[in-house]
PDB file of C-alpha atoms in Angstrom:
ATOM      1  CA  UNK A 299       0.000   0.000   0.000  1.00 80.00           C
ATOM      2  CA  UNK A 300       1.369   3.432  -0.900  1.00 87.00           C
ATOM      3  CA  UNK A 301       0.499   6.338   1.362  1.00 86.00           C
ATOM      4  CA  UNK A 302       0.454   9.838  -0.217  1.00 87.00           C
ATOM      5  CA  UNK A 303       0.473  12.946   2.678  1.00 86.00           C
ATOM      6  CA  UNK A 304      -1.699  15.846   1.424  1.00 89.00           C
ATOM      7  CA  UNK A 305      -1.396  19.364   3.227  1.00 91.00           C
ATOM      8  CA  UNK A 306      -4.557  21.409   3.098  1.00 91.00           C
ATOM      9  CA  UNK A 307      -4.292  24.947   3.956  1.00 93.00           C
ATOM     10  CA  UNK A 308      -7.729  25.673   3.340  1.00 93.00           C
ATOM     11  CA  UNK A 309      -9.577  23.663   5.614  1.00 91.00           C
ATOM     12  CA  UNK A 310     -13.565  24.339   3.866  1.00 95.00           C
ATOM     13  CA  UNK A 311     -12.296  22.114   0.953  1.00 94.00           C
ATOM     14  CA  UNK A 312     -11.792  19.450   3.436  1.00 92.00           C
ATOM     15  CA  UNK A 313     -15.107  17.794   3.395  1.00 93.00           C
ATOM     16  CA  UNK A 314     -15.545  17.987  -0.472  1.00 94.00           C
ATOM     17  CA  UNK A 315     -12.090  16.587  -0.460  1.00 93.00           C
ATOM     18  CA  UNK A 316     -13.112  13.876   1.842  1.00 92.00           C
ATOM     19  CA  UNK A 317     -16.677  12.988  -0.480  1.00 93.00           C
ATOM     20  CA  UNK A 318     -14.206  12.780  -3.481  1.00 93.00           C
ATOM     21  CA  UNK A 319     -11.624  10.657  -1.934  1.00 92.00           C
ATOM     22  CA  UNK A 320     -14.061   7.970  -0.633  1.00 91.00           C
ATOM     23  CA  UNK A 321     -15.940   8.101  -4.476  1.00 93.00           C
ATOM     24  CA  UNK A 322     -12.877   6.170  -5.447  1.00 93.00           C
ATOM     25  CA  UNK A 323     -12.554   2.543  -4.897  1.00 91.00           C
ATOM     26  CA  UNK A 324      -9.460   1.452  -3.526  1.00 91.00           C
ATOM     27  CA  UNK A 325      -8.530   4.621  -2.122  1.00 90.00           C
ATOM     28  CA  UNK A 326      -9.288   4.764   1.908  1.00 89.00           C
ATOM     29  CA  UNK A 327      -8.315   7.670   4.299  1.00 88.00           C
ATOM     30  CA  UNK A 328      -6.151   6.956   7.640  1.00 87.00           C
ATOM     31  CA  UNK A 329      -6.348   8.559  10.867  1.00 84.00           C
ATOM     32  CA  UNK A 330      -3.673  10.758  11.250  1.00 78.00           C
ATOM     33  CA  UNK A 331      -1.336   9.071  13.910  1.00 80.00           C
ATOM     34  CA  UNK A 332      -0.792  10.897  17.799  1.00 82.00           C
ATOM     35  CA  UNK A 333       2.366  11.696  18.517  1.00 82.00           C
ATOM     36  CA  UNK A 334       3.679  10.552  21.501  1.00 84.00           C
ATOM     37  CA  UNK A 335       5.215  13.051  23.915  1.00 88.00           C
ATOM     38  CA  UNK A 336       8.616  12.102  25.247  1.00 91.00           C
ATOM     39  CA  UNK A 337       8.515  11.500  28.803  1.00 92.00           C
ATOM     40  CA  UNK A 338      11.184  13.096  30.864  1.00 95.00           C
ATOM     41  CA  UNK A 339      13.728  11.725  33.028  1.00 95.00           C
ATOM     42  CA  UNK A 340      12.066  11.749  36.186  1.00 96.00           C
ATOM     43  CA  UNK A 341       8.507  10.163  34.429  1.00 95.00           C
ATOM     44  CA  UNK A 342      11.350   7.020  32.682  1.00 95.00           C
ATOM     45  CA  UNK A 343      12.018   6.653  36.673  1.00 96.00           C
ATOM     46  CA  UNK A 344       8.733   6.401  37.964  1.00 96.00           C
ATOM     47  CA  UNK A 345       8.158   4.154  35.335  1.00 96.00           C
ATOM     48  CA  UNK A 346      11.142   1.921  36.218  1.00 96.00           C
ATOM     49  CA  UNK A 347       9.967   2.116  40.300  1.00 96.00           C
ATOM     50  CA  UNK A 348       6.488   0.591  38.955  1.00 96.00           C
ATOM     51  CA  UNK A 349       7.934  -2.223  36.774  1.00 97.00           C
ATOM     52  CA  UNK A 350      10.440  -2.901  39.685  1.00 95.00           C
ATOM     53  CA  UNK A 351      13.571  -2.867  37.500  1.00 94.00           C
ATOM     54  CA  UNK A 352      15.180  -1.566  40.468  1.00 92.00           C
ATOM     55  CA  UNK A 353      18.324  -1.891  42.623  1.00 89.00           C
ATOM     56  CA  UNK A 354      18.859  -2.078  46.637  1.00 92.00           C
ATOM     57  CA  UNK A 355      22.562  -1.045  48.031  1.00 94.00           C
ATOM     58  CA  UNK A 356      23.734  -1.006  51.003  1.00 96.00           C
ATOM     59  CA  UNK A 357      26.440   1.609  50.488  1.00 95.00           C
ATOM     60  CA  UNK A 358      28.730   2.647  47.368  1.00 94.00           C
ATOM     61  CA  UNK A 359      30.851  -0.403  48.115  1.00 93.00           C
ATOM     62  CA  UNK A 360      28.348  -3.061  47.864  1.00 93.00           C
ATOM     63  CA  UNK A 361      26.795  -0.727  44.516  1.00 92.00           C
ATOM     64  CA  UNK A 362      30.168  -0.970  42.508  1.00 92.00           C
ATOM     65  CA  UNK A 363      29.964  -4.765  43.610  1.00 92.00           C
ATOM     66  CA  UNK A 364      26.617  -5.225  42.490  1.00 90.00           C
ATOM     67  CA  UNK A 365      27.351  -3.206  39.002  1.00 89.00           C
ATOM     68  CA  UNK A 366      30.704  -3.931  38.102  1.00 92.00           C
ATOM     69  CA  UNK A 367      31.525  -7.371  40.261  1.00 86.00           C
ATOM     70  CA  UNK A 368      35.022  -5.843  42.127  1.00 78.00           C
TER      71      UNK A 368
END
């Protein structure tokens, strides 16, 4: 399937547009897709507390022993 992005800058053609476009076998129209908003650093981390991908140290000893296995 090919897709073919159209920008209309009058938007009062849009529903004769529409009529004409759907007149036409084969020819649908899509939804235009959301965008997602990024989340920020502090939303990823919430995110991670939730999912539990988390890790408990006891101090900065035991952390580099737990991360890098000195």
């Amino acid at each position: 399937m090919t897709q073919l992005t159209i920008n209309i800058e009058d938007k009062s053609i849009l529903p004769h547009l529409k009529k004409i476009l759907n007149a036409i076998d084969g020819i649908s129209i899509a939804k235009p897709e959301k965008k997602k908003r990024k989340k920020s650093g502090i939303e990823e981390s919430y995110d991670d507390i939730r999912a539990g991908r988390i890790t408990h140290c006891k101090n900065v000893d035991d952390m580099f022993q737990q991360i890098l296995g000195i």
